[in-house]
Coordinates of N, CA and C in Angstrom, one line a residue:
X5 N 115.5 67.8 121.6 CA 114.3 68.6 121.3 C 114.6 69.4 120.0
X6 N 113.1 69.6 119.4 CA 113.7 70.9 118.0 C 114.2 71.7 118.4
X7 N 115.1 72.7 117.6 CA 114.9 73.9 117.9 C 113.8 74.9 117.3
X8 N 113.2 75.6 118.4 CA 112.7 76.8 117.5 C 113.0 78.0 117.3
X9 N 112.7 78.2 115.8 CA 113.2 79.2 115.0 C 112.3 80.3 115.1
X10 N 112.2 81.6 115.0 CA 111.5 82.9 115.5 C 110.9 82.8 113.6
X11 N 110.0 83.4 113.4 CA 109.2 83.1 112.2 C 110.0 84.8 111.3
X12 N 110.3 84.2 110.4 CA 111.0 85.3 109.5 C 110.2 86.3 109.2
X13 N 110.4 87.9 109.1 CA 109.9 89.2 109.1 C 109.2 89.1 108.0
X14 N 107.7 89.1 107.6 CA 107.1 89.6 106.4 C 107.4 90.7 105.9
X15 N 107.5 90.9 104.3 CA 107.3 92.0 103.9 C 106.2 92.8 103.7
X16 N 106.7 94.3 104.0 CA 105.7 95.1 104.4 C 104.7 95.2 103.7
X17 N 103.2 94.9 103.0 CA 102.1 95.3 102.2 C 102.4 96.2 101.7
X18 N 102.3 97.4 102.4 CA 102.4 99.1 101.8 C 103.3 99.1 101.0
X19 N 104.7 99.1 101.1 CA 105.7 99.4 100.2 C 106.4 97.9 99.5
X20 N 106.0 96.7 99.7 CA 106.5 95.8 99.0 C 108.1 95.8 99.5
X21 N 108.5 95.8 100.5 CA 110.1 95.7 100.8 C 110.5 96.7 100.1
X22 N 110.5 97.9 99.7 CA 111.2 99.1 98.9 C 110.6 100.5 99.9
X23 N 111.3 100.2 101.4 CA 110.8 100.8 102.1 C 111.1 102.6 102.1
X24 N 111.8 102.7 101.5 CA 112.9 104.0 101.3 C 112.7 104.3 99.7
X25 N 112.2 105.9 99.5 CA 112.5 106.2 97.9 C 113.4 107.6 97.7
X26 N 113.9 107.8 96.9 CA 114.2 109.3 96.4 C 113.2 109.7 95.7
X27 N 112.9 110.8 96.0 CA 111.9 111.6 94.9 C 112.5 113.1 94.9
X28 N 112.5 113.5 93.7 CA 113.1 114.6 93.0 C 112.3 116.0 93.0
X29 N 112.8 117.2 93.4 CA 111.9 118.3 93.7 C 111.6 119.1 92.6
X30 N 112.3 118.1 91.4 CA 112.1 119.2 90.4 C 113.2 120.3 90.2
X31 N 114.4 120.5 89.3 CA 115.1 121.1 89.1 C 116.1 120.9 89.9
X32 N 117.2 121.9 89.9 CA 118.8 122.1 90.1 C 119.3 123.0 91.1
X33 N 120.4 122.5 92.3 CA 120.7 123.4 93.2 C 121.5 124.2 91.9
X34 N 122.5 125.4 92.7 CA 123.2 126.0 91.8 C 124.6 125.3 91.7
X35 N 124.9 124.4 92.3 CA 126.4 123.5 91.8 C 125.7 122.5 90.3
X36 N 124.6 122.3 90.1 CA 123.9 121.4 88.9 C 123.4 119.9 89.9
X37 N 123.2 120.0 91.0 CA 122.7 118.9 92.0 C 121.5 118.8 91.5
X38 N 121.1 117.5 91.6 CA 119.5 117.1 91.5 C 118.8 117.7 92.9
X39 N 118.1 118.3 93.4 CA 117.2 118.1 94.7 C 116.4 117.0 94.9
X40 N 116.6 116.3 96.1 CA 116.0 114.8 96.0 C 115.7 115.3 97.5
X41 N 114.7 114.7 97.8 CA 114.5 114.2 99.4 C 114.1 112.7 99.8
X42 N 114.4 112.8 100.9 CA 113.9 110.8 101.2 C 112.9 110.5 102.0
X43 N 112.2 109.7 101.4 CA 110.6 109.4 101.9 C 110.7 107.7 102.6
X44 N 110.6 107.3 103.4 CA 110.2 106.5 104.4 C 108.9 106.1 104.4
X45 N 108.4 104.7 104.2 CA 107.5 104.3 104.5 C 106.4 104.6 105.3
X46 N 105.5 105.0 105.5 CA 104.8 105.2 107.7 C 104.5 103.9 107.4
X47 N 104.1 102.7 106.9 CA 103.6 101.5 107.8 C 104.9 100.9 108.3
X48 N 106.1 100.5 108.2 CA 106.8 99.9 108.5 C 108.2 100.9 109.0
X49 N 108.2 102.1 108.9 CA 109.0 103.2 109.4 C 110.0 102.8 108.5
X50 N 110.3 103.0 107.8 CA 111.6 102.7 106.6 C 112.0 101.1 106.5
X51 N 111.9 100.5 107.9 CA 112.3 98.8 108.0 C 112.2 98.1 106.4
X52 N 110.6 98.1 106.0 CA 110.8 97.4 104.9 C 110.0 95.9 105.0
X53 N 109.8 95.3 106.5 CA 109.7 94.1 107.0 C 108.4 94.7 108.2
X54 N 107.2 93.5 108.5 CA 106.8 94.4 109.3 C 106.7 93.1 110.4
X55 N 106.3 92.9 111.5 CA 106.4 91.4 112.4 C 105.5 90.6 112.3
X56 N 105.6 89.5 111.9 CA 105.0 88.4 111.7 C 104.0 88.5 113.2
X57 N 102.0 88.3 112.8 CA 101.5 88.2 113.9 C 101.4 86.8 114.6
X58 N 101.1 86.8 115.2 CA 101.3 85.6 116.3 C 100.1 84.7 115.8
X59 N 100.1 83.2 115.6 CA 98.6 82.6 115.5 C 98.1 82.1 117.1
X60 N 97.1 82.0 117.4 CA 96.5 81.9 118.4 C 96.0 80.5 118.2
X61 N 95.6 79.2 118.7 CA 95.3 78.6 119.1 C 94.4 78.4 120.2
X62 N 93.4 77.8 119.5 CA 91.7 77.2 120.8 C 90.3 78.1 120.1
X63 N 89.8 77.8 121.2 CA 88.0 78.0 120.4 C 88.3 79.8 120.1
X64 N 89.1 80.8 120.6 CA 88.6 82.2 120.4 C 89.8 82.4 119.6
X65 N 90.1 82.1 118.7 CA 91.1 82.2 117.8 C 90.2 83.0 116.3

């Protein structure tokens, strides 16, 4: 028999697989550090990939 294979993760719409960014707060701790924080996607929670939906087969599809 085949084997079957689990259908590979789509990339996320929202973020385009670039699920994670730095963005900068604007200026300098006092060592000369950039301030950055990290933003996470909300459609895909940082993953990047979101699950492939399932096709349905027959008349209510």
């Amino acid at each position: 028999m085949a084997q079957h294979t689990p259908p590979a993760p789509r990339i996320c719409p929202a973020c385009d697989g670039f699920a994670t960014a730095a963005v900068t707060l604007g200026g300098r701790d006092p060592r000369g550090h950039l301030r950055i924080i990290t933003v996470h996607c909300p459609a895909c929670q940082g993953a990047g990939t979101v699950p492939a939906r399932r096709v349905r087969e027959g008349a209510g599809a």
